[in-house]
Each structure stands twice: as C-alpha cells, then as structure tokens.
Short mmCIF file of C-alpha atoms in Angstrom, two decimals:
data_model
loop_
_atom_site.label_atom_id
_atom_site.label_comp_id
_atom_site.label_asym_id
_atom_site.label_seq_id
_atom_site.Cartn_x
_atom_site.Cartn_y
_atom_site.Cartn_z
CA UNK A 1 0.00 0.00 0.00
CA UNK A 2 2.86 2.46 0.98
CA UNK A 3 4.41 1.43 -2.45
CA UNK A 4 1.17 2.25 -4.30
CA UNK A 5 0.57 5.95 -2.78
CA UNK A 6 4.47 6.56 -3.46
CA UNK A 7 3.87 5.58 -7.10
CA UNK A 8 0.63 8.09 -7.41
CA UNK A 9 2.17 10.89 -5.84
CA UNK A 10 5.65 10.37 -8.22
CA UNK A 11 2.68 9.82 -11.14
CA UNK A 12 0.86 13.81 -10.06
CA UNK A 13 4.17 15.04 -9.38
CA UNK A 14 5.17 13.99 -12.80
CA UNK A 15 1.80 15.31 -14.30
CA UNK A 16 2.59 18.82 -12.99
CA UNK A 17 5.93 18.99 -14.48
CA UNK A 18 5.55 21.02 -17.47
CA UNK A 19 8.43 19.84 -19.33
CA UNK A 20 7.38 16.12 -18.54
CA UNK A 21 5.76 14.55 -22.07
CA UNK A 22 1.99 12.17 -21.75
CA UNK A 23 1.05 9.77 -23.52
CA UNK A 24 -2.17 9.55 -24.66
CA UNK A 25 -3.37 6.91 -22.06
CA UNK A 26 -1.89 8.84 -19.43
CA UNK A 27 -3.91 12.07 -20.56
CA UNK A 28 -6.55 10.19 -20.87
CA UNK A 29 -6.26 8.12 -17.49
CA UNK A 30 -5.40 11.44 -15.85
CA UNK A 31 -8.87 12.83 -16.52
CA UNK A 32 -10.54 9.39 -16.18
CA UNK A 33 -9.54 10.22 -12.30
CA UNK A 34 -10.44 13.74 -12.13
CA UNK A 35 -13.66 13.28 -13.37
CA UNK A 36 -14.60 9.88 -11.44
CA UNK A 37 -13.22 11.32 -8.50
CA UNK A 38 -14.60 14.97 -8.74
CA UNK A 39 -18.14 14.01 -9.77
CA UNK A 40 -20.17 11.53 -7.47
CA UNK A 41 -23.18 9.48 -8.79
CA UNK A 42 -25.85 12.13 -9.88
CA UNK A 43 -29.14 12.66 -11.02
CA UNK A 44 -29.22 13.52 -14.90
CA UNK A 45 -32.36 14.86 -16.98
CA UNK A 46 -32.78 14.78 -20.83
CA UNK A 47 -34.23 13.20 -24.01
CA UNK A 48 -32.79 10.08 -25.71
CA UNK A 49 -31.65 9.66 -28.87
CA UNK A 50 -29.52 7.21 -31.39
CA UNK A 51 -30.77 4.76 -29.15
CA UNK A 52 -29.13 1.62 -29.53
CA UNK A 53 -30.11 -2.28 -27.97
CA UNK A 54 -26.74 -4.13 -28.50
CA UNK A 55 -26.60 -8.24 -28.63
CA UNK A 56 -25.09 -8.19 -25.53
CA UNK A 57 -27.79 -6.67 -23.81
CA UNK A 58 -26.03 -3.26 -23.08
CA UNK A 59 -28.06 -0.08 -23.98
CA UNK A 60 -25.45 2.76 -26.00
CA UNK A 61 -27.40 6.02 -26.23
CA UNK A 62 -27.47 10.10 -26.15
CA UNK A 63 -29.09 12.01 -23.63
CA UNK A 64 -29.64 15.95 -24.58
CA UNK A 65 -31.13 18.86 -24.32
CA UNK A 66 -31.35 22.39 -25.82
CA UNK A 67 -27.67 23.33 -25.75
CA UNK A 68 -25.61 20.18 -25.46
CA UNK A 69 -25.48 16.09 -25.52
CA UNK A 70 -23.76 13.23 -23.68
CA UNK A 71 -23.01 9.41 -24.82
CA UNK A 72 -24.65 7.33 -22.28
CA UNK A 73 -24.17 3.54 -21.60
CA UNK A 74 -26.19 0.73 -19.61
CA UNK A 75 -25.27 -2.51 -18.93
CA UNK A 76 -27.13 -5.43 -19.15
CA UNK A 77 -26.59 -6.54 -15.70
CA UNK A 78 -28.89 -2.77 -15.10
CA UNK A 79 -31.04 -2.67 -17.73
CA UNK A 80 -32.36 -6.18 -17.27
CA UNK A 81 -34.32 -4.86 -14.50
CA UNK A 82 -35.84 -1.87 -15.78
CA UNK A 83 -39.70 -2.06 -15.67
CA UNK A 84 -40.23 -0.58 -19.32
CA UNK A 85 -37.83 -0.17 -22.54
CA UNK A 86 -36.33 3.27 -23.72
CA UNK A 87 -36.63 4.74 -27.12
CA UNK A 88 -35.98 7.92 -28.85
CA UNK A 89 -37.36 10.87 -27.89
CA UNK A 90 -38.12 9.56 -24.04
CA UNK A 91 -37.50 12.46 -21.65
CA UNK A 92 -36.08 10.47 -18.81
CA UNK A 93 -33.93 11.15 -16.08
CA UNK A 94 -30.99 8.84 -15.24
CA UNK A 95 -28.51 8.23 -11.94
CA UNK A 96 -25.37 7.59 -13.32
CA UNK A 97 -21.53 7.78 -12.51
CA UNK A 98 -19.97 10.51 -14.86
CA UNK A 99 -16.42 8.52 -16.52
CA UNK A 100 -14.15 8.71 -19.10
CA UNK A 101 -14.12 5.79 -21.64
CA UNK A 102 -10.06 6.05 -21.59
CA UNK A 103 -9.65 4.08 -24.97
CA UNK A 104 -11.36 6.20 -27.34
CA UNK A 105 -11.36 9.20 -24.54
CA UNK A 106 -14.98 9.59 -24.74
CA UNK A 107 -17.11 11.27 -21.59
CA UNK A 108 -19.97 9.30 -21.05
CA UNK A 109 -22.51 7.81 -18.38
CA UNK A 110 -22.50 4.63 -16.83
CA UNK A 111 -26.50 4.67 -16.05
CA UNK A 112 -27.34 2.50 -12.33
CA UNK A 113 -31.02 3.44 -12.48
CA UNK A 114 -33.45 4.84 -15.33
CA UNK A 115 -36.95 6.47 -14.85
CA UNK A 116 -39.28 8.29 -17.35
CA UNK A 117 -38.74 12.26 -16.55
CA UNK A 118 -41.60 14.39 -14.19
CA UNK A 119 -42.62 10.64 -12.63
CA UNK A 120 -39.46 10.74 -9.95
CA UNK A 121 -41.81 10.94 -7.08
CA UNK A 122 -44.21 8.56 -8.07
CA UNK A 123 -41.05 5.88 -8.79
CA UNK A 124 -39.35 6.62 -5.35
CA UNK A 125 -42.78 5.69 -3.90
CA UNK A 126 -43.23 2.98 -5.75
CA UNK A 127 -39.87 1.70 -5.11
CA UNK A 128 -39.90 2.72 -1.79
CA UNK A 129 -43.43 0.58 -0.95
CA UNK A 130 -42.18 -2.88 -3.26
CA UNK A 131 -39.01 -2.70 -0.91
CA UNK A 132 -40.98 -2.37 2.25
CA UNK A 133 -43.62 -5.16 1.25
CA UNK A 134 -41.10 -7.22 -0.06
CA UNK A 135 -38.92 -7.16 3.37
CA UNK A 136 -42.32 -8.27 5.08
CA UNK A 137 -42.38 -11.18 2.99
CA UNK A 138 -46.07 -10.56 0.75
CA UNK A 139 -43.87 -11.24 -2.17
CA UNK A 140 -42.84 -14.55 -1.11
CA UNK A 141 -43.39 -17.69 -3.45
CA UNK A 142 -44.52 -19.47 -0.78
CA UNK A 143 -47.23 -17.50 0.47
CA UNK A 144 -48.86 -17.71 -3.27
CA UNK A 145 -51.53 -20.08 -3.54
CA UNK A 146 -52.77 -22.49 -6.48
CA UNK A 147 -55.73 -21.50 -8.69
CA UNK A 148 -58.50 -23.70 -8.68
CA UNK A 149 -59.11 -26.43 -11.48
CA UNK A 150 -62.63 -25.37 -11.97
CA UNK A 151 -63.78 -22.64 -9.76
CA UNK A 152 -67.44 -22.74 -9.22
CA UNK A 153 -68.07 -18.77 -9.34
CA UNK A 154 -65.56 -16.10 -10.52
CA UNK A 155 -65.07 -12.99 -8.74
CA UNK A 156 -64.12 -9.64 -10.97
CA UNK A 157 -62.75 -6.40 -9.07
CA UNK A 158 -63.12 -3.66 -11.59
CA UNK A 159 -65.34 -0.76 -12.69
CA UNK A 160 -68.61 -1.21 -14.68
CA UNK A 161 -67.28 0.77 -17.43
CA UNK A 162 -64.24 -0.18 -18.36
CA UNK A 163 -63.26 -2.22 -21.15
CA UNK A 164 -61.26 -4.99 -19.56
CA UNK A 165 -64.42 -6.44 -17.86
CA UNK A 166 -65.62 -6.36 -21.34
CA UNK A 167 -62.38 -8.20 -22.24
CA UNK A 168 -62.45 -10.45 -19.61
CA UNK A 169 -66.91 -11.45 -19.38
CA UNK A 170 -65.86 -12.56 -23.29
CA UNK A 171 -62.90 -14.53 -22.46
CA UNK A 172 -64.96 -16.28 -19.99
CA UNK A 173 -67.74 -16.69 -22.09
CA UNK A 174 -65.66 -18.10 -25.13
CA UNK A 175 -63.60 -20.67 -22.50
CA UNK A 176 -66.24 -21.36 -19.84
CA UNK A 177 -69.52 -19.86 -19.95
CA UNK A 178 -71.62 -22.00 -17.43
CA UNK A 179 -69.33 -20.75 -14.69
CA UNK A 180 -71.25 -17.67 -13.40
CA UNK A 181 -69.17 -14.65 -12.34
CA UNK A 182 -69.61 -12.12 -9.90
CA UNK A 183 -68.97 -8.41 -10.15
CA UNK A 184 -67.57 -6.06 -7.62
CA UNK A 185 -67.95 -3.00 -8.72
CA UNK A 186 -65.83 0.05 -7.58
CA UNK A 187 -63.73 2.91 -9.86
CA UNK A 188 -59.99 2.11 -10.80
CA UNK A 189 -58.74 5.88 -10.95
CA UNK A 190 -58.89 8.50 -9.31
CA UNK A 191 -58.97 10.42 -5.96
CA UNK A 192 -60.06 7.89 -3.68
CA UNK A 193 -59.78 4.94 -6.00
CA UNK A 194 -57.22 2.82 -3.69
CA UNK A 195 -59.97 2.45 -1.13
CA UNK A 196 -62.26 1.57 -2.93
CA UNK A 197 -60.63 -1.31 -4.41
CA UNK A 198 -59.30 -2.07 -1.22
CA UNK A 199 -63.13 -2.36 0.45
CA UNK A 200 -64.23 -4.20 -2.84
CA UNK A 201 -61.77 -6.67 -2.40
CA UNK A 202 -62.10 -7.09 1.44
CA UNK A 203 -65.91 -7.50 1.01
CA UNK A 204 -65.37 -10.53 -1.25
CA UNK A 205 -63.15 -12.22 0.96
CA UNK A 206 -65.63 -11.47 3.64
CA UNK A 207 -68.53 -13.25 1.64
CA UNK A 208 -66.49 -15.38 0.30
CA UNK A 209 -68.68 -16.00 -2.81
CA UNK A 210 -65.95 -16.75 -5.53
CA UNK A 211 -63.36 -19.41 -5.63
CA UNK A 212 -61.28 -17.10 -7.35
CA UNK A 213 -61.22 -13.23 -7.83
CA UNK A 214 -59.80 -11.18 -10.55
CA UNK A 215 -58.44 -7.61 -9.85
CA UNK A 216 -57.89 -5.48 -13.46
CA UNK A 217 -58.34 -2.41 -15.25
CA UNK A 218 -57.07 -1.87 -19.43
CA UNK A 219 -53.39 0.11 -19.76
CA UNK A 220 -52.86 3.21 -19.32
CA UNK A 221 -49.78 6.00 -17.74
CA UNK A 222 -48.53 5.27 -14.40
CA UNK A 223 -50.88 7.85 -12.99
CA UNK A 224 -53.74 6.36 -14.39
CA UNK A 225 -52.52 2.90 -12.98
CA UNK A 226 -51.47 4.47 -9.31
CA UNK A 227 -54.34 2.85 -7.13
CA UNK A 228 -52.87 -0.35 -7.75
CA UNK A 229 -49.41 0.83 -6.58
CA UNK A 230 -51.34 2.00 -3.00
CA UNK A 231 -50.08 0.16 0.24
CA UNK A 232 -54.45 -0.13 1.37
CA UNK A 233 -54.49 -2.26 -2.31
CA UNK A 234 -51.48 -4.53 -1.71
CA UNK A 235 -52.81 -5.15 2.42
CA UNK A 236 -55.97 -6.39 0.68
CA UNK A 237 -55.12 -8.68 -1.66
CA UNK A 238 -52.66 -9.98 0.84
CA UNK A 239 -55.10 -10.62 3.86
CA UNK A 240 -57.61 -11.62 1.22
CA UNK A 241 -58.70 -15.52 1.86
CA UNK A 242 -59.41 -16.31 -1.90
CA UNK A 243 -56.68 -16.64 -4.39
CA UNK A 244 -56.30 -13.32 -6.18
CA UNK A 245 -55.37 -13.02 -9.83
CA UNK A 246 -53.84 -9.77 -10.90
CA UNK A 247 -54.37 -8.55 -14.88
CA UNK A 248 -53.73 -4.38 -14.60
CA UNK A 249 -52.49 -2.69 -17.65
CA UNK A 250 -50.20 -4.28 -20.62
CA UNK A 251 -47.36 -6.67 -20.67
CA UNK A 252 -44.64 -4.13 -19.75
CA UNK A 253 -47.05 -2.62 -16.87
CA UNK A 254 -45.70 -4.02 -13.64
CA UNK A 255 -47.60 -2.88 -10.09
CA UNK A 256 -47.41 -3.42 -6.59
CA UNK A 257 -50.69 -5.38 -6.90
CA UNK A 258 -49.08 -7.57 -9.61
CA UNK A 259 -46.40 -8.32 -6.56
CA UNK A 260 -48.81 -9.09 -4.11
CA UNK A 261 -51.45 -11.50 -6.07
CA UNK A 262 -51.27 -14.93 -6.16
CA UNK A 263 -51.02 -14.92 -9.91
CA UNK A 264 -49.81 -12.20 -12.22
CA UNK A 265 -51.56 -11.59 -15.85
CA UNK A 266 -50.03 -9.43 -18.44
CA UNK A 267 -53.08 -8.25 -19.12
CA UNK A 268 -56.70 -8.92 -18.44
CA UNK A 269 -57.67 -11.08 -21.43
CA UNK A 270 -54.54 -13.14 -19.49
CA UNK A 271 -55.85 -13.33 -15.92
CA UNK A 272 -59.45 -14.28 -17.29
CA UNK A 273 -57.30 -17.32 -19.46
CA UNK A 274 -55.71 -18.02 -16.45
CA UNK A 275 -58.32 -18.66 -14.15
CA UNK A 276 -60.87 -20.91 -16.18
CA UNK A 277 -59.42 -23.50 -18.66
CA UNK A 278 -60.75 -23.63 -22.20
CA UNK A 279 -63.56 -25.89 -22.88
CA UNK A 280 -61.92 -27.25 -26.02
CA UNK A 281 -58.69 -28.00 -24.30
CA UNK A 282 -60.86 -29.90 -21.64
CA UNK A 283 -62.50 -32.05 -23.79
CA UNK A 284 -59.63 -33.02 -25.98
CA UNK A 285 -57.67 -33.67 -22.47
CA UNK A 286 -60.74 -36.02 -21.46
CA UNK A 287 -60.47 -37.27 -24.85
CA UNK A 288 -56.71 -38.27 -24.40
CA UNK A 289 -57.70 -39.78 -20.70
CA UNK A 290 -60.03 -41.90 -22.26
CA UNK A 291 -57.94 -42.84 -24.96
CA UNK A 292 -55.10 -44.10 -21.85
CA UNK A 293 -57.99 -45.11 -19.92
CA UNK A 294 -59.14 -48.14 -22.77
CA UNK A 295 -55.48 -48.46 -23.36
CA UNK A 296 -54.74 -48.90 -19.77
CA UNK A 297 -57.82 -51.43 -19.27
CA UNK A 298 -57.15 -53.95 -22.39
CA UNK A 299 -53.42 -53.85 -21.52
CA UNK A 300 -54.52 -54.75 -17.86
CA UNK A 301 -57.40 -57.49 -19.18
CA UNK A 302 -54.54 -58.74 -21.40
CA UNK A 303 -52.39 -59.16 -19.08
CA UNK A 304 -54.73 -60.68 -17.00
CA UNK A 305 -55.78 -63.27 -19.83
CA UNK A 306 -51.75 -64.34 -19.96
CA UNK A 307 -51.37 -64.84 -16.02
CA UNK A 308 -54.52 -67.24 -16.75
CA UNK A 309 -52.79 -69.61 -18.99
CA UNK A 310 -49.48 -69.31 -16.49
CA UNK A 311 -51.78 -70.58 -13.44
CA UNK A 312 -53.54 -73.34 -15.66
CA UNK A 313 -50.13 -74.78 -17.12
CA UNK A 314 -49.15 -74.94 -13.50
CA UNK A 315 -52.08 -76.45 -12.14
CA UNK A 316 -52.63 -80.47 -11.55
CA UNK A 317 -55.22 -82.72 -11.20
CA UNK A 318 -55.99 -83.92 -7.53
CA UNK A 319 -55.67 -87.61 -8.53
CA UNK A 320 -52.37 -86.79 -9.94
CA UNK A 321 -51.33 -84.75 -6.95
CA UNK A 322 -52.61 -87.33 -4.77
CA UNK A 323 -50.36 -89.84 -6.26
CA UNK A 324 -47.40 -87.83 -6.49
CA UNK A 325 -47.60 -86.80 -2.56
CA UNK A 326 -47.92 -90.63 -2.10
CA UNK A 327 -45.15 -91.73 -3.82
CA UNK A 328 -42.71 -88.71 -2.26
CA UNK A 329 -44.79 -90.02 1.47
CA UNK A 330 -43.61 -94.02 0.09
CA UNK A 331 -39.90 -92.71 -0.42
CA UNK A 332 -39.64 -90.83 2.69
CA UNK A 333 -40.59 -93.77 4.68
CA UNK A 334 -38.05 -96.01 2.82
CA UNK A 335 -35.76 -93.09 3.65
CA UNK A 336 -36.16 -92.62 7.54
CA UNK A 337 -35.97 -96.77 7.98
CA UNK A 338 -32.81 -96.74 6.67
CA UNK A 339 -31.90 -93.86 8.28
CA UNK A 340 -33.19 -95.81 11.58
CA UNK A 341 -31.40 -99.06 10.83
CA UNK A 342 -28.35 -97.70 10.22
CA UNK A 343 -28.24 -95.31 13.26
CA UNK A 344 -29.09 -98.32 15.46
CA UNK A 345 -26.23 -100.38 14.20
CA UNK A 346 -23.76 -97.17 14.59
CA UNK A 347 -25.17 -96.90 18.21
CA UNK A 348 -24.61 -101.34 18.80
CA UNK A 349 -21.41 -100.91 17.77
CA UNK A 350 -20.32 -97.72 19.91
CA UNK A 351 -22.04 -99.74 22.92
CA UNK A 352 -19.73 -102.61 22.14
CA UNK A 353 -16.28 -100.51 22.39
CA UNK A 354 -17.38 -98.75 25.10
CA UNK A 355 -18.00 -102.04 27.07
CA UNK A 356 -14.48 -103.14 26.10
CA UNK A 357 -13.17 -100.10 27.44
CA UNK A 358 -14.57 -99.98 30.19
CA UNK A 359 -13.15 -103.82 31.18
CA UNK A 360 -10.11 -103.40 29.94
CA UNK A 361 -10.15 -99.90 32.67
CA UNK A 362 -10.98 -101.93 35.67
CA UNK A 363 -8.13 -101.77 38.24
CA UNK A 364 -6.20 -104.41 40.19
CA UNK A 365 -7.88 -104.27 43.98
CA UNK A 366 -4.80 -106.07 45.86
CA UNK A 367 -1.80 -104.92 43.61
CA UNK A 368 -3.34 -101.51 45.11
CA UNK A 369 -3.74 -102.34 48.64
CA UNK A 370 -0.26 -103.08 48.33
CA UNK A 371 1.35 -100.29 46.56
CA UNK A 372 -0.64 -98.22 49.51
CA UNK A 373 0.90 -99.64 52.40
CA UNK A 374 4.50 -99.36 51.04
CA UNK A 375 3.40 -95.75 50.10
CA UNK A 376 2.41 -94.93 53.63
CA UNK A 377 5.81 -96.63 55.00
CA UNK A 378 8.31 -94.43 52.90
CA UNK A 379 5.86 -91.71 53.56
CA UNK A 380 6.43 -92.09 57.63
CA UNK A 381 10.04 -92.75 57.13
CA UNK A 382 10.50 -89.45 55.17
CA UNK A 383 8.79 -87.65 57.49
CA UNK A 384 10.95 -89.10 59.98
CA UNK A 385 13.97 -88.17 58.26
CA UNK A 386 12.80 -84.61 57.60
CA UNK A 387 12.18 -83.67 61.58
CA UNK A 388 15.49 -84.67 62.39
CA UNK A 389 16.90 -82.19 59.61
CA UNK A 390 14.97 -79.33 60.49
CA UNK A 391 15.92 -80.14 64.21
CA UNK A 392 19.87 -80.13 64.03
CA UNK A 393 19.38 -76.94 61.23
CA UNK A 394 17.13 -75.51 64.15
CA UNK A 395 19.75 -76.08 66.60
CA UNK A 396 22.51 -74.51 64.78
CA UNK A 397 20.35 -71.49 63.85
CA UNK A 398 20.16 -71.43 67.63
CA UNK A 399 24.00 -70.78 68.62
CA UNK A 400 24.48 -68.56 65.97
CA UNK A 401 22.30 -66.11 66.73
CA UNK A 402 23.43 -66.83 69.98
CA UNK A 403 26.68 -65.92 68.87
CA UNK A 404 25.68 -62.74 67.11
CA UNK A 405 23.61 -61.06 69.96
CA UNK A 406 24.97 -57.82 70.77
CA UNK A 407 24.70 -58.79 74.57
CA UNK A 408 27.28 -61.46 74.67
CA UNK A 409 29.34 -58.87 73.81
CA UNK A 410 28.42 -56.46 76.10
CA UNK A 411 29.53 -59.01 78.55
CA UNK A 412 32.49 -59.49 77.36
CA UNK A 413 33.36 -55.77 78.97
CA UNK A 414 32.32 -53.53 75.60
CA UNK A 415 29.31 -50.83 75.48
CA UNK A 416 27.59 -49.29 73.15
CA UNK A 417 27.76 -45.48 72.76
CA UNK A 418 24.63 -43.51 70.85
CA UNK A 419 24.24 -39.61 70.31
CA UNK A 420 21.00 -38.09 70.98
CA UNK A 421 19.17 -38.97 67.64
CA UNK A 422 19.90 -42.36 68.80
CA UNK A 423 22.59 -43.19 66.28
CA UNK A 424 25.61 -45.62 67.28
CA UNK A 425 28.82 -43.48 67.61
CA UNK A 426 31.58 -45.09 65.54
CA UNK A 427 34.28 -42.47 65.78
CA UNK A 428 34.98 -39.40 67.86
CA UNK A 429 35.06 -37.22 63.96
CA UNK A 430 31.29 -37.22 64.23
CA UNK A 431 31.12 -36.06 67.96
CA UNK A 432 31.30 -32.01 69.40
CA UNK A 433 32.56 -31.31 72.93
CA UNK A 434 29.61 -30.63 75.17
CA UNK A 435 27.81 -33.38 73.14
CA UNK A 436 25.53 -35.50 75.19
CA UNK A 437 25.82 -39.39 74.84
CA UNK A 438 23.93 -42.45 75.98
CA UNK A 439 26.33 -45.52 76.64
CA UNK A 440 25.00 -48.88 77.21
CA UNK A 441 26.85 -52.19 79.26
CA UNK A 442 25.45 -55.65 79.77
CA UNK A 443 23.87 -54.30 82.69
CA UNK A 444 22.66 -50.56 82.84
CA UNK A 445 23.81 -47.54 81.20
CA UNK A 446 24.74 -44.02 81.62
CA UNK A 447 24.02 -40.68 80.01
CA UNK A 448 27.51 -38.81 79.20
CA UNK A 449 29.34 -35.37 78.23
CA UNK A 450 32.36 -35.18 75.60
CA UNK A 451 34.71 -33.06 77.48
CA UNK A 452 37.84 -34.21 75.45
CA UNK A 453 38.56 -35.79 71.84
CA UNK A 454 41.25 -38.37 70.77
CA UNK A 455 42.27 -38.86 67.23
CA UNK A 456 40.99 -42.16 66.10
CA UNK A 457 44.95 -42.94 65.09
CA UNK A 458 46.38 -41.59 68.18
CA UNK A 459 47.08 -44.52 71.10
#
C-alpha cells in the first residue's frame, strides 16, 4: 500500500511537471480520475436519442437537451431490471456515474437506475413501498396459492365501465360460460380509488362467494394505474382468503398489486385465461384420458388373460397330486428306515467298544492295597527323616544367633555409645565437645558429656 501511494504521488508530481511529455493513455487516465473522483453518482435529466439495444444486452445512447449532448451507456446486468424499454425521444432522467471511456477518450454515463422524466416521485414511492412489502415477505413464493381447477363462481374487481371487464366477461364466455361470475364494482382511478378497491376486495373475501377473484383495469400512464401501486391495495389482496389473480395494464405494466397476487396476468384477457381453462382444451384432455384409460384397461385385461394360462399350465389334477404326494410319502418312509437301521447299528457298535473299554479300565484291587501300604511306610520314614533335619538346622540357627547377639558382647566388657538422635557413635570425627551421649553395658547404662577428643589414630 505504501508502495502504491508513493507511485501516485511520483505519477501527479510527474503530471505537474511542465516539461514532462503524456502519452495519450496517461492524458486520458489522468482525466478518467479527475472526473470519477470529482463528480459523485448524480441525477441527470434529458431526451434520448440514437438509441441503440446491443446483442449483448447493453443499452449505448445520447441524452440531450437544448444546448448540449452526452453518450450514455447501460449494462445489461442494469437494464435487465428496468420495468419498461427506452426509445428515442423519451425524456427520462438517469442516476449515473460521470467517466471517461479512456480508450477512445470519450465522456460518457454509466447509467445505475433509469426512470421516465416528471414521474421521480411517483417511482421513489413505488420503489420505496415494493421494498418495504417485499422485506415483510407478501412477495414470497410461498405465500402464493394455487388456482383452482374449476372454480365454481368467478369474482371480478373492476369498474362497470371499463373495457377490460368487457375483455375479460368474453374470455370467460368463449372458455367457460356455465361458470357464473360475480362483479364487484368500484372505480380504478382516481382520488379515492385505492380504497375503494381495497373495500371491494375485502368485502369478497368477507362473503367469500368466488373461488377465485380477478383484480384489473385496461393500460394506461402510471398515474392512471397508481391505485394499484397504494399500500391499502397490496394489504388487501394480501389478507384476502381467496386466491387473487392480478391482470392491470399491458405486458410491460408491472404494479405493486401484480407483486402481491397470487397470480400475475399481463393483461386482463390473461388473468381471465388463467383462471378458467378452455372448454376445447378440456374435452380433448378427457379425450386423451379416455384414450389411456381403454389403453390402460385392455393392456390390464390382457395381461390378465396371460397370467390365466401361467396358473392353468401350473395347475394339476388332484388324482395326480394325490399320487405324487404318495409316492414322495412311500420314499420318505423307505428313507427314515434306513436312516433308523443304520443309526441303530452305529449306536450297537459304539455300545460294544465302550463295554471293552470300560473292562479293559478296571483296576487291580490287591496290587493296590499293596502299593498303599508301602506308600504310607516311605511316607512315615520321610517324614521321619525330615524332623530330624529341620531339628539339628534348628539347633545350629540357635547358637548362631546366639553368637551374634549384641549382649554377649556387652559381657564381654564392651558398650555401646549412641548420640542423641539415637545413632551408634563409631568415631569421635562425628562427635562435638559438650555433646551428650547415651552408653550402654550388659547391665545398665549411663548418660555422658564429651569433654575431650582423641584422634581415632592416636594410642
């Protein structure tokens, strides 16, 4: 990092030497960071033209005015969520990042966000609301709920006059028309319009009438289509307990209501195709089901017919059974007296050996008898034998210690001398004058003072 700032500052000190010669890149690269780095991301009003939709996806345009023009550039990864498509002549205002494109040194605008121009307001609200409803979770996937196969009555939030319930009664008529459909009438635009639709759509929850409702109204600006962008509109049709189907506007008309519903239609012609199935497609689908179903039945009844002739090849008469259980009965029994036979000889013969065995084990009473009593005489004599050893080893055992006990010597005329700790004194190194000592004799003892040392090699 310390490298890197060293290198800019020799780079602007460089820059500001007049005599020092630039490349083009470096001219160019040298602005490129003036103007990124003196111009933050901005708001930018004007009309488009040479509008240009590459393969890539990337938008290349102008944006002008009265007195001047600037290239402008969006990529894909941007434009791909813009809610409607630019085109020449479309006074819009764009938040971009002012840059220099350093290879051809064109200034130009990297766009982030695009909105038509004079609807700011209305987009920051509307952006502002999908944000806020789509943290709460009413946008969820899972919170959407199926559409019924055949709904029994169809529910239609819109306003008597306008020409999507036109649309949608003669999309329902052409697909369906024995399913009756109810109409909640209430106005679509206008001052007050939000709550209206709101209360319409609460009041068929309430009554719960429909198995499926439709909410729509025919195209038009995003002023004409603002009731459906109100908060009280999307808190309806999320609290609502019937599936809601939303068909406001065109194909490129997206609204907070569209968000909310369990289904969104491009249009309303869609949402009334979405909610009933075409009568022609149902019968050629119950065509194709019966078709499978015969199929299905003469495969089964075929296969049925074929298990039949397994079974009967398999199956045998009950004299012929009877016969062949007898014979396998006839065998076995030939079987198991053999087996019997020949066990019972094995078992004769294992008798027989054992019997030998057992004579041939049988011991000699008196040879016995015998070997005991000459047993029991050695046994006496050895114990005999081994009393008298133990009593002379006893004896000499005896003398020796006698021999070795410290009080033969004592009488003999020698003592024992011990320091206080009660160790035996060996020589007069380990002993300090004034030392106390404890001498024993053969009979008694005293308690002693060291009042005088002798060398132990002095006489």
């Amino acid at each position: 990092m310390k490298k890197i700032c060293m290198d800019e500052c020799e780079k602007q000190g460089s820059l500001m030497d007049k005599n020092h010669v630039l490349s083009v890149r470096e001219l160019n690269l040298a602005a490129k960071q003036l103007i990124e780095g003196g111009l933050p991301l901005l708001w930018v009003r004007g009309e488009i033209s040479n509008f240009v939709s590459a393969a890539s996806g990337h938008w290349y345009f102008s944006l002008k005015d009265e007195q001047a023009q600037v290239r402008c550039v969006m990529f894909r990864h941007k434009s791909q969520y813009l809610e409607f498509k630019p085109s020449n002549g479309m006074q819009v205002e764009v938040l971009a990042l002012a840059t220099l494109y350093e290879a051809r040194g064109d200034f130009q605008l990297t766009l982030e966000k695009m909105r038509p121009a004079g609807l700011g307001a209305l987009y920051e609200a509307f952006e502002h609301l999908k944000n806020k409803l789509e943290a709460e979770g009413l946008f969820d996937a899972g919170r959407k709920r199926d559409l019924p196969l055949l709904p029994k009555q169809i529910g239609i939030v819109t306003s008597p006059q306008a020409a999507a319930l036109r649309d949608v009664l003669r999309t329902l008529a052409n697909r369906m028309p024995n399913v009756p459909v109810l109409l909640y009438p209430t106005p679509v635009q206008g001052e007050g319009a939000a709550q209206k639709i709101a209360q319409a759509i609460r009041l068929a929850s309430q009554r719960a009438e429909c198995d499926v409702l439709i909410v729509c109204r025919g195209g038009g600006s995003i002023e004409d289509l603002w009731a459906f962008n109100e908060e009280v509109v999307a808190r309806a049709i999320a609290a609502s307990h019937i599936p809601v189907v939303s068909g406001v506007g065109h194909e490129t008309d997206f609204t907070i209501a569209d968000f909310v519903a369990d289904l969104r239609a491009a249009t309303p012609t869609a949402a009334a195709q979405a909610v009933v199935p075409d009568k022609q497609e149902l019968r050629q689908r119950l065509a194709q089901h019966r078709q499978r179903l015969v199929r299905a039945v003469a495969r089964r009844f075929e296969q049925g017919m074929q298990q039949v002739d397994f079974l009967q090849h398999r199956l045998v008469h009950p004299a012929q059974r009877i016969r062949q259980q007898g014979e396998r009965l006839e065998a076995l029994q030939q079987r198991m007296r053999f087996a019997h036979d020949h066990a019972m000889q094995r078992q004769q013969g294992r008798w027989s050996m054992l019997w030998h065995r057992l004579r041939g084990a049988r011991p000699n009473l008196a040879r016995l008898q015998e070997q005991q009593s000459n047993l029991a005489r050695r046994l006496n004599g050895a114990m005999l034998q081994t009393l008298d050893r133990h009593d002379a080893r006893l004896t000499a055992l005896r003398q020796h210690l006698q021999l070795l006990d410290p009080k033969q010597v004592l009488a003999r005329g020698y003592s024992m001398v011990r320091d206080v700790q009660g160790n035996i004194v060996v020589s007069s190194d380990s002993l300090e004058l004034g030392e106390k000592l404890d001498i024993t004799f053969a009979q008694g003892g005293v308690h002693a003072v060291v009042q005088e040392k002798h060398e132990p090699n002095s006489d």
